[in-house]
mmCIF file of N, CA and C in Angstrom:
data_model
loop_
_atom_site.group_PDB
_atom_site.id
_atom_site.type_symbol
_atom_site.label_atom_id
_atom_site.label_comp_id
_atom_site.label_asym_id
_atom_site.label_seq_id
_atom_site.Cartn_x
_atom_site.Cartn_y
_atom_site.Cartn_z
ATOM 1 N N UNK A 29 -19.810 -28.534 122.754
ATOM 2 C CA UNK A 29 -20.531 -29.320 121.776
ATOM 3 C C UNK A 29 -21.958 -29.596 122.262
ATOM 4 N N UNK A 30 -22.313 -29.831 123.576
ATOM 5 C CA UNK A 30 -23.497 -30.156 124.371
ATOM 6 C C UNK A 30 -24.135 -28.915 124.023
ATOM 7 N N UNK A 31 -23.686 -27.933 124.472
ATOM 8 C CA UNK A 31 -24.509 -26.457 124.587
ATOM 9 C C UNK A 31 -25.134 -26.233 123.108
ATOM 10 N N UNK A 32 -24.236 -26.629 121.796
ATOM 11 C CA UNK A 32 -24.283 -26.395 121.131
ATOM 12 C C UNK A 32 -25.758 -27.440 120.232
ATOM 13 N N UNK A 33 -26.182 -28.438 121.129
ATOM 14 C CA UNK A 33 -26.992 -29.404 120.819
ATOM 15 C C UNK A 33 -26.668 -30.431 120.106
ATOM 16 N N UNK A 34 -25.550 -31.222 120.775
ATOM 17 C CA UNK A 34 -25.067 -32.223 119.877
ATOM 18 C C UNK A 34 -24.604 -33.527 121.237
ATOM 19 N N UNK A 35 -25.330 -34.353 121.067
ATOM 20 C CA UNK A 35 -24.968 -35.888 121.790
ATOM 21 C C UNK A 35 -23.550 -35.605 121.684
ATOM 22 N N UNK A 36 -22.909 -36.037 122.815
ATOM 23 C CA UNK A 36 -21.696 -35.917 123.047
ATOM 24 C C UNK A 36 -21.192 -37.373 123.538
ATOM 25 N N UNK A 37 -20.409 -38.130 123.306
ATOM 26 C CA UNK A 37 -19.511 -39.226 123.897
ATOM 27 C C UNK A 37 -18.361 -39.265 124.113
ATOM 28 N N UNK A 38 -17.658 -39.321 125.083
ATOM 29 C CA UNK A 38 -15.981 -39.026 125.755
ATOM 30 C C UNK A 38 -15.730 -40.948 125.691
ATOM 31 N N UNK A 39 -14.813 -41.254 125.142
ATOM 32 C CA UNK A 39 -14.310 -42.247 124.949
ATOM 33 C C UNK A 39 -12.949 -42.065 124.981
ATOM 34 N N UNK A 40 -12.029 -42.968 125.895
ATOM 35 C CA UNK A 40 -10.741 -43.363 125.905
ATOM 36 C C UNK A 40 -10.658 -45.233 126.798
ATOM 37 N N UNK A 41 -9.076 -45.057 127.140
ATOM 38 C CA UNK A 41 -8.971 -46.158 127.583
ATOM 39 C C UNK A 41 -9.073 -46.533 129.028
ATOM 40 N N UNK A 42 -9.299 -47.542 129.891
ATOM 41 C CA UNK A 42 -9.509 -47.911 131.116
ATOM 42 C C UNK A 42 -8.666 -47.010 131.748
ATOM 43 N N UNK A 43 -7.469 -46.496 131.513
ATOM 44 C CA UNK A 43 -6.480 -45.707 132.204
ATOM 45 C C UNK A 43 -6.720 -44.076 132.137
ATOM 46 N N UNK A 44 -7.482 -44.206 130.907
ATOM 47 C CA UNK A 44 -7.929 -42.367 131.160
ATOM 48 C C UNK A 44 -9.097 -41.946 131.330
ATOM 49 N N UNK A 45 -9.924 -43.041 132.222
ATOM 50 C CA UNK A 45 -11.236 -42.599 133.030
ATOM 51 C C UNK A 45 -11.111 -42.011 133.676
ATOM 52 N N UNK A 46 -10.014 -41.147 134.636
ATOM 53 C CA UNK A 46 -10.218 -39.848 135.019
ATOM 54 C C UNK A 46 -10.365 -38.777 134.062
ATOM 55 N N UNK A 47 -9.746 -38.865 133.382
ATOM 56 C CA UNK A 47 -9.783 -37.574 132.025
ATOM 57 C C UNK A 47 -10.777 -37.370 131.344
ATOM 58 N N UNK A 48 -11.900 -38.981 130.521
ATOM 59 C CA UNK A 48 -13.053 -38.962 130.088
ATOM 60 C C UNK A 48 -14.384 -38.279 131.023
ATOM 61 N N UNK A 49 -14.077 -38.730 132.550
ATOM 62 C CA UNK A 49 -14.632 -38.230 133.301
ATOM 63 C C UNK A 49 -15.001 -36.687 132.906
ATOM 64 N N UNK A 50 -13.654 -36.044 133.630
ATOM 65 C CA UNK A 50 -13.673 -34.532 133.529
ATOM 66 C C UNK A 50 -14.050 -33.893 132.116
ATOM 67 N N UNK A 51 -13.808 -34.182 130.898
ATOM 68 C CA UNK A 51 -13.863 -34.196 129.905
ATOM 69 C C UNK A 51 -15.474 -34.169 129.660
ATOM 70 N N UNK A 52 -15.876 -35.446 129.707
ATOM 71 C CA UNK A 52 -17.622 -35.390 130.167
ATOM 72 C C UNK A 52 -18.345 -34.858 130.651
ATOM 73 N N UNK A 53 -17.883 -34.404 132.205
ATOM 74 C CA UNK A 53 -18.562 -33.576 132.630
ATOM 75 C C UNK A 53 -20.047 -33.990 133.008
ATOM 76 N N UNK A 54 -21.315 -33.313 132.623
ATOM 77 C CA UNK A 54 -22.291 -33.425 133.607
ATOM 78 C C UNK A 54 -23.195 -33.818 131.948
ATOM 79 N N UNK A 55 -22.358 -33.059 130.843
ATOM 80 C CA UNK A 55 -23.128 -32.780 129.874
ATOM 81 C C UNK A 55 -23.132 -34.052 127.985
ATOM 82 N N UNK A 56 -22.185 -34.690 128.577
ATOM 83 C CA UNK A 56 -21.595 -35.759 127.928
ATOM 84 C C UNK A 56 -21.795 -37.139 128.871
ATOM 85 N N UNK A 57 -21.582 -38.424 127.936
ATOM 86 C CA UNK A 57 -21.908 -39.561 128.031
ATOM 87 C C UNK A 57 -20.553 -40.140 128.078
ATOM 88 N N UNK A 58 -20.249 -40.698 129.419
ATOM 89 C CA UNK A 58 -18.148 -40.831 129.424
ATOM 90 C C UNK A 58 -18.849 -42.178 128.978
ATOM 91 N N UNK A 59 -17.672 -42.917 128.142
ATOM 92 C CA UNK A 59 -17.658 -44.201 127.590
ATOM 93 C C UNK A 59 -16.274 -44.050 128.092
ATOM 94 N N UNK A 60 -15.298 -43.693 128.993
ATOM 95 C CA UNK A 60 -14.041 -43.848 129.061
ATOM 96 C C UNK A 60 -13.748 -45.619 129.473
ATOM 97 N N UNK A 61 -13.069 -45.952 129.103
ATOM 98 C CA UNK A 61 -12.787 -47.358 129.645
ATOM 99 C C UNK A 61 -13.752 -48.415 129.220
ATOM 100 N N UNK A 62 -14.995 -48.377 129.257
ATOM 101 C CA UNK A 62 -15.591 -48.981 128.720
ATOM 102 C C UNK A 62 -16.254 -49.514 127.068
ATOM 103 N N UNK A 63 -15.371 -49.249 126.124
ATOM 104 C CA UNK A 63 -15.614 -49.963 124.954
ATOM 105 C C UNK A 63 -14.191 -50.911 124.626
ATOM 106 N N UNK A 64 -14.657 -51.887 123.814
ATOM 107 C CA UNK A 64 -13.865 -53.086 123.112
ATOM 108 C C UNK A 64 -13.757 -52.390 121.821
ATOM 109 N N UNK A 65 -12.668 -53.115 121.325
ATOM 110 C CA UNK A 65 -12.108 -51.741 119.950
ATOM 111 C C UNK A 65 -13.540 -52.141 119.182
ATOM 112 N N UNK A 66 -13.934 -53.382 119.128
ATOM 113 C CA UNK A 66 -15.277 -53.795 118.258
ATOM 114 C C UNK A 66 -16.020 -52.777 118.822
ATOM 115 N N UNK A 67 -16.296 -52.625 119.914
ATOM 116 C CA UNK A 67 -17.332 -51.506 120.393
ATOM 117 C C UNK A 67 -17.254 -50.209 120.234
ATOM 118 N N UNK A 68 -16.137 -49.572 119.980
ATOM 119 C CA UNK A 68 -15.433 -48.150 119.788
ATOM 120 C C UNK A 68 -16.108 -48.053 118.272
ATOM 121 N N UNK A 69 -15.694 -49.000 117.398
ATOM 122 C CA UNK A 69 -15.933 -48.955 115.714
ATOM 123 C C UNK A 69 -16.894 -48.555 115.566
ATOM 124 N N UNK A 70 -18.283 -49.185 116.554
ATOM 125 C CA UNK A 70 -19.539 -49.183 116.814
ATOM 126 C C UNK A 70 -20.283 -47.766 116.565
ATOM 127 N N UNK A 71 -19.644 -47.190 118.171
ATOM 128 C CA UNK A 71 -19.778 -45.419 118.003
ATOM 129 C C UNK A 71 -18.802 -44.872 117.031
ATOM 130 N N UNK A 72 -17.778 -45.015 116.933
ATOM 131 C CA UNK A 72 -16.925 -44.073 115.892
ATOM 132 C C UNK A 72 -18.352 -44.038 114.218
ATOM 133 N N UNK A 73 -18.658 -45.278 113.979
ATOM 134 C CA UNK A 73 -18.945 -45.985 112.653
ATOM 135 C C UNK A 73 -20.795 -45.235 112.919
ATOM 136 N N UNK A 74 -21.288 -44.254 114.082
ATOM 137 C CA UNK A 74 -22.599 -44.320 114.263
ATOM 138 C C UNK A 74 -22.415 -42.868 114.537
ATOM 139 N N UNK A 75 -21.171 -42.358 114.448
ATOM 140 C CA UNK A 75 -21.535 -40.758 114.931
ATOM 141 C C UNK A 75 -21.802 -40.122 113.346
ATOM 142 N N UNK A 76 -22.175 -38.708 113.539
ATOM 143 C CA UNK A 76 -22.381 -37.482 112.573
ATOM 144 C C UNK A 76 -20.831 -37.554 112.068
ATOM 145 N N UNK A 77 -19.692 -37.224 113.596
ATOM 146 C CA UNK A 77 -18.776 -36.472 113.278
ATOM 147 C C UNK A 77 -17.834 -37.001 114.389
ATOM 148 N N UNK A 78 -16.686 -36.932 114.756
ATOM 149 C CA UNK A 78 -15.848 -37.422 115.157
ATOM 150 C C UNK A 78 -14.354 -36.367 115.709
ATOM 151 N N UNK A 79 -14.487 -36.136 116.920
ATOM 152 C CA UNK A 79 -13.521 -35.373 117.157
ATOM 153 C C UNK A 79 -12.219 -35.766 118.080
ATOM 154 N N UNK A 80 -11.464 -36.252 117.370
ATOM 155 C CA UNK A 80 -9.805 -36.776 117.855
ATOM 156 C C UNK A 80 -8.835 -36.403 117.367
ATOM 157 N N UNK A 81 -7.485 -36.745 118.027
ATOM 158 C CA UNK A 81 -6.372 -36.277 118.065
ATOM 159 C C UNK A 81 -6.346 -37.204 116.761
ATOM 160 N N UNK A 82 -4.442 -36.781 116.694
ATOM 161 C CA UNK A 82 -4.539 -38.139 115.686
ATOM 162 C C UNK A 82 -3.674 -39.270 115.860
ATOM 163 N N UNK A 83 -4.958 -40.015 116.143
ATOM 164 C CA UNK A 83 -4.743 -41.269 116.928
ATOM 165 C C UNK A 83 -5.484 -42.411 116.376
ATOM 166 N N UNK A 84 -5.200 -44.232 116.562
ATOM 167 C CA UNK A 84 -6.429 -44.615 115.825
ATOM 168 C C UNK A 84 -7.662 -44.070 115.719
ATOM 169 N N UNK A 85 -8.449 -43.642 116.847
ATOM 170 C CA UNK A 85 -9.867 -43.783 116.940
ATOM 171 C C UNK A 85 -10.091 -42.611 115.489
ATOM 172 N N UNK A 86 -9.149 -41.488 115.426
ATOM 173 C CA UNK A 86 -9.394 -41.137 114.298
ATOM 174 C C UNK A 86 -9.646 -41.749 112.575
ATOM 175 N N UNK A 87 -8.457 -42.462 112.884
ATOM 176 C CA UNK A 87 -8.738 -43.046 111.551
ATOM 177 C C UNK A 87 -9.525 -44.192 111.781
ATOM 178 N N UNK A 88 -9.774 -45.017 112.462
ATOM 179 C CA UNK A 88 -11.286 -45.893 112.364
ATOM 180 C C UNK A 88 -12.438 -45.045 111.978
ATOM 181 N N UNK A 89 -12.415 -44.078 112.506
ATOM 182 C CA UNK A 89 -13.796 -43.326 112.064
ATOM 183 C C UNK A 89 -14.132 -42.707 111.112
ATOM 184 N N UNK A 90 -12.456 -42.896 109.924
ATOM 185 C CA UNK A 90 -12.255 -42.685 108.817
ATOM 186 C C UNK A 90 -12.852 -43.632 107.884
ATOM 187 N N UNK A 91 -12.137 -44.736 108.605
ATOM 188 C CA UNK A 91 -12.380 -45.910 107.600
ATOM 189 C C UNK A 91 -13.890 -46.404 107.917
ATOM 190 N N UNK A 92 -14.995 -46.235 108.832
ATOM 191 C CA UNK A 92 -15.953 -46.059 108.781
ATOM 192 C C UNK A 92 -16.658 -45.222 108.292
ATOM 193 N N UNK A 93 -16.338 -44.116 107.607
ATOM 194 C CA UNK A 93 -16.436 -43.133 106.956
ATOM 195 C C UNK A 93 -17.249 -42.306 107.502
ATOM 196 N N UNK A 94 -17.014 -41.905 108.373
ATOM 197 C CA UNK A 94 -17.142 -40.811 109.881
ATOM 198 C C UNK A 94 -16.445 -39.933 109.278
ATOM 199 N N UNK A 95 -16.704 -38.724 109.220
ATOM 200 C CA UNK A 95 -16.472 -37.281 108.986
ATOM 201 C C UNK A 95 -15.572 -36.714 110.520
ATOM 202 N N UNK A 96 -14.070 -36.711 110.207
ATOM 203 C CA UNK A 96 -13.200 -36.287 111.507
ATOM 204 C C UNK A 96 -12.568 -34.876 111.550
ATOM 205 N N UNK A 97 -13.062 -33.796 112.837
ATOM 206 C CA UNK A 97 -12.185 -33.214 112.977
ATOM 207 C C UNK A 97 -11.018 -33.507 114.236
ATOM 208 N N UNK A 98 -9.774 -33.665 113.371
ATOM 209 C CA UNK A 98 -8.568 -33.792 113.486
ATOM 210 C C UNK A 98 -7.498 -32.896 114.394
ATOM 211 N N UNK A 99 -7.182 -32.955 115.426
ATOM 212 C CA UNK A 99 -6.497 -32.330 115.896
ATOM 213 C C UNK A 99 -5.077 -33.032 116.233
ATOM 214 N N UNK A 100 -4.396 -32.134 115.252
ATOM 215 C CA UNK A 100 -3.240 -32.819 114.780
ATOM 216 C C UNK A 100 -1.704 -31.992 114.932
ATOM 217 N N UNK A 101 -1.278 -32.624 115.961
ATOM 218 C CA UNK A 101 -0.303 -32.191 116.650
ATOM 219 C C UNK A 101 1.256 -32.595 114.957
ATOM 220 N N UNK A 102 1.807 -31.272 114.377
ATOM 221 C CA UNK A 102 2.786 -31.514 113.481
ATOM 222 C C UNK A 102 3.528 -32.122 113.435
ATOM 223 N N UNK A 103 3.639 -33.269 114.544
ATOM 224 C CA UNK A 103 5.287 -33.721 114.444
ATOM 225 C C UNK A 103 5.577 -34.718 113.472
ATOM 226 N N UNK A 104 4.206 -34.967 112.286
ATOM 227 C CA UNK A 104 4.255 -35.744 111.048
ATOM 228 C C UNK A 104 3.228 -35.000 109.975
ATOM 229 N N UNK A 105 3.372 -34.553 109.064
ATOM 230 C CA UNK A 105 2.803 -33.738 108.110
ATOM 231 C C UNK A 105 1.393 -34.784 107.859
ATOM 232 N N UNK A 106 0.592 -33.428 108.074
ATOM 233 C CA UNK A 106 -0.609 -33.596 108.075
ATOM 234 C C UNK A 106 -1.468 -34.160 106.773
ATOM 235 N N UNK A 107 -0.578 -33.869 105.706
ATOM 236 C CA UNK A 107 -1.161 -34.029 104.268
ATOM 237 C C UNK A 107 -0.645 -35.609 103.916
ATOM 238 N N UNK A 108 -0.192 -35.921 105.157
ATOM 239 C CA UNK A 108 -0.032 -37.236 104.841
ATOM 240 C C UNK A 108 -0.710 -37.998 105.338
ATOM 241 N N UNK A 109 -0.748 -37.529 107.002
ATOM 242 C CA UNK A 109 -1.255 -38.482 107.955
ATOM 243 C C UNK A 109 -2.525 -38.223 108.754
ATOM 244 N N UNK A 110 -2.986 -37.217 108.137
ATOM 245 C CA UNK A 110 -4.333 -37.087 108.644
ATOM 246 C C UNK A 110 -5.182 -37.479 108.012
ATOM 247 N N UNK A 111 -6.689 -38.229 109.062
ATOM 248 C CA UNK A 111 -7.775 -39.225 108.411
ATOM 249 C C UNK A 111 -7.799 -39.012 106.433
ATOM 250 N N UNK A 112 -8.459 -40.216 106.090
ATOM 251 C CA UNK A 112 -8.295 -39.671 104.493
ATOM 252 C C UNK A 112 -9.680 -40.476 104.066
ATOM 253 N N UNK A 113 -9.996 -39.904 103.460
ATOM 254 C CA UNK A 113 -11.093 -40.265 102.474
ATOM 255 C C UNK A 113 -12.210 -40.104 102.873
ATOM 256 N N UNK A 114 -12.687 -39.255 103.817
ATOM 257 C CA UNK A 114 -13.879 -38.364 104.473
ATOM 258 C C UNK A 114 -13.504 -37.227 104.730
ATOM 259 N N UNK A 115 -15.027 -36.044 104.337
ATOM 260 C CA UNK A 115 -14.660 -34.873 104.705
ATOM 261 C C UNK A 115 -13.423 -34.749 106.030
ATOM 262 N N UNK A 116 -12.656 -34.166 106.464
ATOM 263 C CA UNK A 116 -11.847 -33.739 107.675
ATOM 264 C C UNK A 116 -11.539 -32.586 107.571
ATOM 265 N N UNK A 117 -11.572 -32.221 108.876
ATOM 266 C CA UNK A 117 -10.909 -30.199 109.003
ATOM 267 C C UNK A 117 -10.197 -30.666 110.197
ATOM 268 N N UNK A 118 -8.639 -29.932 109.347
ATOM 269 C CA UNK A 118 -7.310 -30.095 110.744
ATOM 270 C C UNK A 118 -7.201 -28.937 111.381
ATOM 271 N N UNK A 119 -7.478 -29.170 112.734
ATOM 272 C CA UNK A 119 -6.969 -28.208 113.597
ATOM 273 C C UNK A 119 -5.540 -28.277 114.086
ATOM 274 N N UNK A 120 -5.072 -27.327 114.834
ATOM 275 C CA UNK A 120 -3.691 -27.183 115.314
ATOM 276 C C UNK A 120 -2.742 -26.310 114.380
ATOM 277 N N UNK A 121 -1.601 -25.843 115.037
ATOM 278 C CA UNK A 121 -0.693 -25.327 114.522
ATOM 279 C C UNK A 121 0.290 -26.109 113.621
ATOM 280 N N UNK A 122 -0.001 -26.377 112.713
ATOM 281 C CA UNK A 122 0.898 -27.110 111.655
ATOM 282 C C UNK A 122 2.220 -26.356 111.211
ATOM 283 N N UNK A 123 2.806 -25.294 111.650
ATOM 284 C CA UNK A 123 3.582 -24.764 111.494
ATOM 285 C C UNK A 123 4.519 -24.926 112.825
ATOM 286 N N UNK A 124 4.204 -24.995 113.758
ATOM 287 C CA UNK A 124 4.848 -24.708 115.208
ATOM 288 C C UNK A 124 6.453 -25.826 114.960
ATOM 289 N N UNK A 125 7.332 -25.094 116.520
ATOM 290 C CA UNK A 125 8.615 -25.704 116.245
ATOM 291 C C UNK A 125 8.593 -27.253 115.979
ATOM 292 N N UNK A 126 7.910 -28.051 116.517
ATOM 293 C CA UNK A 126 7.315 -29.501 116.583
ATOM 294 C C UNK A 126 7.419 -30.437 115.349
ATOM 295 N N UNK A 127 7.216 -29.137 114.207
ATOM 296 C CA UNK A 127 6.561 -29.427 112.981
ATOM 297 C C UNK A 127 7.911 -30.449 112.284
ATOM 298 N N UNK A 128 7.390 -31.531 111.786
ATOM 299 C CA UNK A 128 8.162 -33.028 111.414
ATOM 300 C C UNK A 128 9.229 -33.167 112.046
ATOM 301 N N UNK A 129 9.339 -33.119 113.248
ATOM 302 C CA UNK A 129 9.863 -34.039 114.299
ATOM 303 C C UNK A 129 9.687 -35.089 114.456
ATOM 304 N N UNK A 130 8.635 -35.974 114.309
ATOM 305 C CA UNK A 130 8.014 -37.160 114.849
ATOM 306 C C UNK A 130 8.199 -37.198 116.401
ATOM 307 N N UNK A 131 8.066 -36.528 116.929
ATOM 308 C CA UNK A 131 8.037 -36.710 118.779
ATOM 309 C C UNK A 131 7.473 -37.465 119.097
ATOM 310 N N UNK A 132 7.271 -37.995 119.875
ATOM 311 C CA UNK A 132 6.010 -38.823 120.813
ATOM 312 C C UNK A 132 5.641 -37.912 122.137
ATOM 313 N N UNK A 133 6.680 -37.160 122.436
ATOM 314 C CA UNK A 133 6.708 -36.205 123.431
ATOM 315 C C UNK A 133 6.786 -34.789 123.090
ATOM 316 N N UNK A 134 5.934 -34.125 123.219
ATOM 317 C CA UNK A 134 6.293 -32.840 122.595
ATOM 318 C C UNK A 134 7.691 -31.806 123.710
ATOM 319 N N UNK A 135 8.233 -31.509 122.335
ATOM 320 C CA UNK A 135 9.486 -30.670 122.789
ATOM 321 C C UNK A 135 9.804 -29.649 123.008
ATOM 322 N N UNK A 136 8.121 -28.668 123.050
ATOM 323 C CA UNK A 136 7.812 -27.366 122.771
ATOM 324 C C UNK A 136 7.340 -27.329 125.023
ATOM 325 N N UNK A 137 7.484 -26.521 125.231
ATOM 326 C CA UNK A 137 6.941 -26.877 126.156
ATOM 327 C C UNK A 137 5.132 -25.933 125.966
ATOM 328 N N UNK A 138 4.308 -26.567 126.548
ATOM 329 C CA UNK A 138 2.962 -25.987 126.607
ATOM 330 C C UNK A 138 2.384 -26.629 125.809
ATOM 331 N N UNK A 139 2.989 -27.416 125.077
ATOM 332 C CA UNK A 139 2.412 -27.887 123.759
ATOM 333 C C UNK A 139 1.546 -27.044 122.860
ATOM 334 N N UNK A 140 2.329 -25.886 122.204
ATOM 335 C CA UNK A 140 1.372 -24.885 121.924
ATOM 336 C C UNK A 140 0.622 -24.816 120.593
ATOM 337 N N UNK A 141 1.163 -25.872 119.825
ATOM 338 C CA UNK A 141 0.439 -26.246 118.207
ATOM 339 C C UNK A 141 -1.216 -26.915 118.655
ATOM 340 N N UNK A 142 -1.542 -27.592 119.708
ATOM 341 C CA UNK A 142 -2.838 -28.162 120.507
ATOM 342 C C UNK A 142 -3.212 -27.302 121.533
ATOM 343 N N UNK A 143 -2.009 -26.863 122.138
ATOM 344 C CA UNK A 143 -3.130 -26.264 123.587
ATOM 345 C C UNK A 143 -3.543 -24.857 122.994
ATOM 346 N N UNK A 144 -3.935 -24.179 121.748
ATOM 347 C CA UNK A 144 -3.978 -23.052 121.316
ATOM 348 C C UNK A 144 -5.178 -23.356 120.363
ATOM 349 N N UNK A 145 -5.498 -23.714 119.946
ATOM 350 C CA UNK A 145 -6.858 -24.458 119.446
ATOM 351 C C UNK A 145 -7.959 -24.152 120.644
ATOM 352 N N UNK A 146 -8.930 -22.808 119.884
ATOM 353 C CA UNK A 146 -10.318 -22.762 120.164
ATOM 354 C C UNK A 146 -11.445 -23.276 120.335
ATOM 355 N N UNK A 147 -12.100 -23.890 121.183
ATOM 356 C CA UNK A 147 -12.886 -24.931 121.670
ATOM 357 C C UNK A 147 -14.216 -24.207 120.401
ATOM 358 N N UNK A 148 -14.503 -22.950 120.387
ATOM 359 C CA UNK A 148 -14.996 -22.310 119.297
ATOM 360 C C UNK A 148 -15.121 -23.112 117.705
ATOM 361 N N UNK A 149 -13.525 -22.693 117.507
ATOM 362 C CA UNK A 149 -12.987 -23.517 116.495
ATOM 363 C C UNK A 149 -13.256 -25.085 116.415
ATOM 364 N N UNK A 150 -13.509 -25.649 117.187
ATOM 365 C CA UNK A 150 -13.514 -27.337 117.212
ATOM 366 C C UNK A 150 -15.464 -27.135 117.081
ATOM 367 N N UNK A 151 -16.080 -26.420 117.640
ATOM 368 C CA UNK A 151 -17.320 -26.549 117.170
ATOM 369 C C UNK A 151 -17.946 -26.205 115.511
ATOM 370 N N UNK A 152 -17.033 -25.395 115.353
ATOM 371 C CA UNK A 152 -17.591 -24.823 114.178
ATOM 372 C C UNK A 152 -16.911 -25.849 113.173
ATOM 373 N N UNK A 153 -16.255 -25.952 113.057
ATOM 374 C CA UNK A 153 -15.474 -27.496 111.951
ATOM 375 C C UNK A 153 -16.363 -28.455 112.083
ATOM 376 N N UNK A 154 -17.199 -29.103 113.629
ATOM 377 C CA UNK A 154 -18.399 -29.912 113.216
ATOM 378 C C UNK A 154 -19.435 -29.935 112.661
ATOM 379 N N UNK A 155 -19.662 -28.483 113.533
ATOM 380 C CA UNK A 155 -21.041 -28.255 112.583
ATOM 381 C C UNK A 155 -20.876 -27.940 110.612
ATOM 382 N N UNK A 156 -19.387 -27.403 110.193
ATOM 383 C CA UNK A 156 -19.677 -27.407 108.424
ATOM 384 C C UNK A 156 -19.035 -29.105 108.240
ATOM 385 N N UNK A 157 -18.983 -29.712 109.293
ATOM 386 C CA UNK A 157 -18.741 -31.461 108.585
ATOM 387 C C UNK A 157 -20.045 -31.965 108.512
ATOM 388 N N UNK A 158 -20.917 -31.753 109.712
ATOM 389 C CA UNK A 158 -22.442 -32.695 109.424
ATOM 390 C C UNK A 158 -23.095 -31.638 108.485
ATOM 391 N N UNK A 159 -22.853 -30.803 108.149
ATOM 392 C CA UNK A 159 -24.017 -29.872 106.966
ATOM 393 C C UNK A 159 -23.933 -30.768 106.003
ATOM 394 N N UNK A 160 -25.297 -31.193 105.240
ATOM 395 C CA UNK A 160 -25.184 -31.524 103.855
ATOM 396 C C UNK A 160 -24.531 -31.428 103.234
ATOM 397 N N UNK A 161 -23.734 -30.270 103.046
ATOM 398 C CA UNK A 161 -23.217 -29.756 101.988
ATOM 399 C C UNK A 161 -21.781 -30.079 102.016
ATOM 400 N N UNK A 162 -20.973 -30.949 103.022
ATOM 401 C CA UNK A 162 -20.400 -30.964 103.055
ATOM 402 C C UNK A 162 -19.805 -32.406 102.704
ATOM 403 N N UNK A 163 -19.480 -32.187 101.401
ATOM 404 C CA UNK A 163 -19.600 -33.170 100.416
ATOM 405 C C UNK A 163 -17.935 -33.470 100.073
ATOM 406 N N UNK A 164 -16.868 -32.330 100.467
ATOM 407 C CA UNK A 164 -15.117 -32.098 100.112
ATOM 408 C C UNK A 164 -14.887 -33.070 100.649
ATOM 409 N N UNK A 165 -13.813 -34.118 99.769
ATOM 410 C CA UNK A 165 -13.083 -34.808 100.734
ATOM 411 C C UNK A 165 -11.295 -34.584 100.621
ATOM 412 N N UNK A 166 -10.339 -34.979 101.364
ATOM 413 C CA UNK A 166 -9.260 -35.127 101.100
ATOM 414 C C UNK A 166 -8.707 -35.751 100.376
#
C-alpha cells in the first residue's frame, strides 16, 4: 500500500504490538496498542479506505462511512455480515470448507479462504474504493 503511495496506519490492540509492528514495518505508521476505541473511530472515520478483517474496526469504519475492503473469512455469509452501507469489496474465499460454520477457530488448516488472498488484490480493491467513481454501495 506504501509503495503504492498511500499513508498507511497498522492499528490493533496493546497485545498485538508485535504484529502491528511487523505489519508496519519501516513504511507504515504502527498505531498498534495505542488508540482508545474513541481514538480508533477517529482514524477509521478520517481514512480514504479501510482495510480489515471482519471485525469491529471494520464496521466502525462503516458506520463512519469509510469505504472497507473486507477480508472476510466464510464462517458467516458475507451478504449478511459484511460492512454495509459503503462502497466494500470482499476478499477471501467465500466458498472454502469453513464456509457457514461460524468458527472462531478456523478448521481448515492454513486457513486457506485468508491466507490465499493477493496482497495485489488488497491493493487494487483500494485503489477502485477511493476513485470517484466509486459511488456502488451494498
Amino acid at each position: 500500500m506504501a509503495a503504492d503511495g498511500h499513508r498507511v496506519l497498522v492499528t490493533g490492540a496493546p497485545a498485538e504490538r508485535h504484529l502491528t509492528r511487523a505489519v508496519a514495518g519501516t513504511a507504515a505508521v504502527d498505531l498498534g496498542g495505542r488508540t482508545s476505541l474513541p481514538e480508533l473511530a477517529a482514524v477509521l472515520s478520517g481514512a480514504r479506505a479501510v482495510v480489515a478483517p471482519d471485525t469491529g474496526p471494520a464496521h466502525l469504519a462503516a458506520a463512519a462511512g469509510t469505504p472497507v475492503v473486507s477480508l472476510f473469512a466464510p464462517v458467516v455469509p458475507s451478504a449478511r455480515w459484511a460492512p454495509y452501507g459503503v462502497p466494500a469489496v470482499v476478499l477471501g474465499d467465500q466458498h472454502a470448507p469453513c464456509r457457514d460454520s461460524r468458527a472462531r477457530v478456523c478448521p481448515v488448516p492454513g486457513h486457506p479462504c485468508l491466507e490465499e488472498i493477493d496482497p495485489a488484490d488488497v491493493c487494487r480493491a483500494v485503489t477502485t474504493l477511493i476513485q470517484p467513481a466509486a459511488i456502488s454501495q451494498r
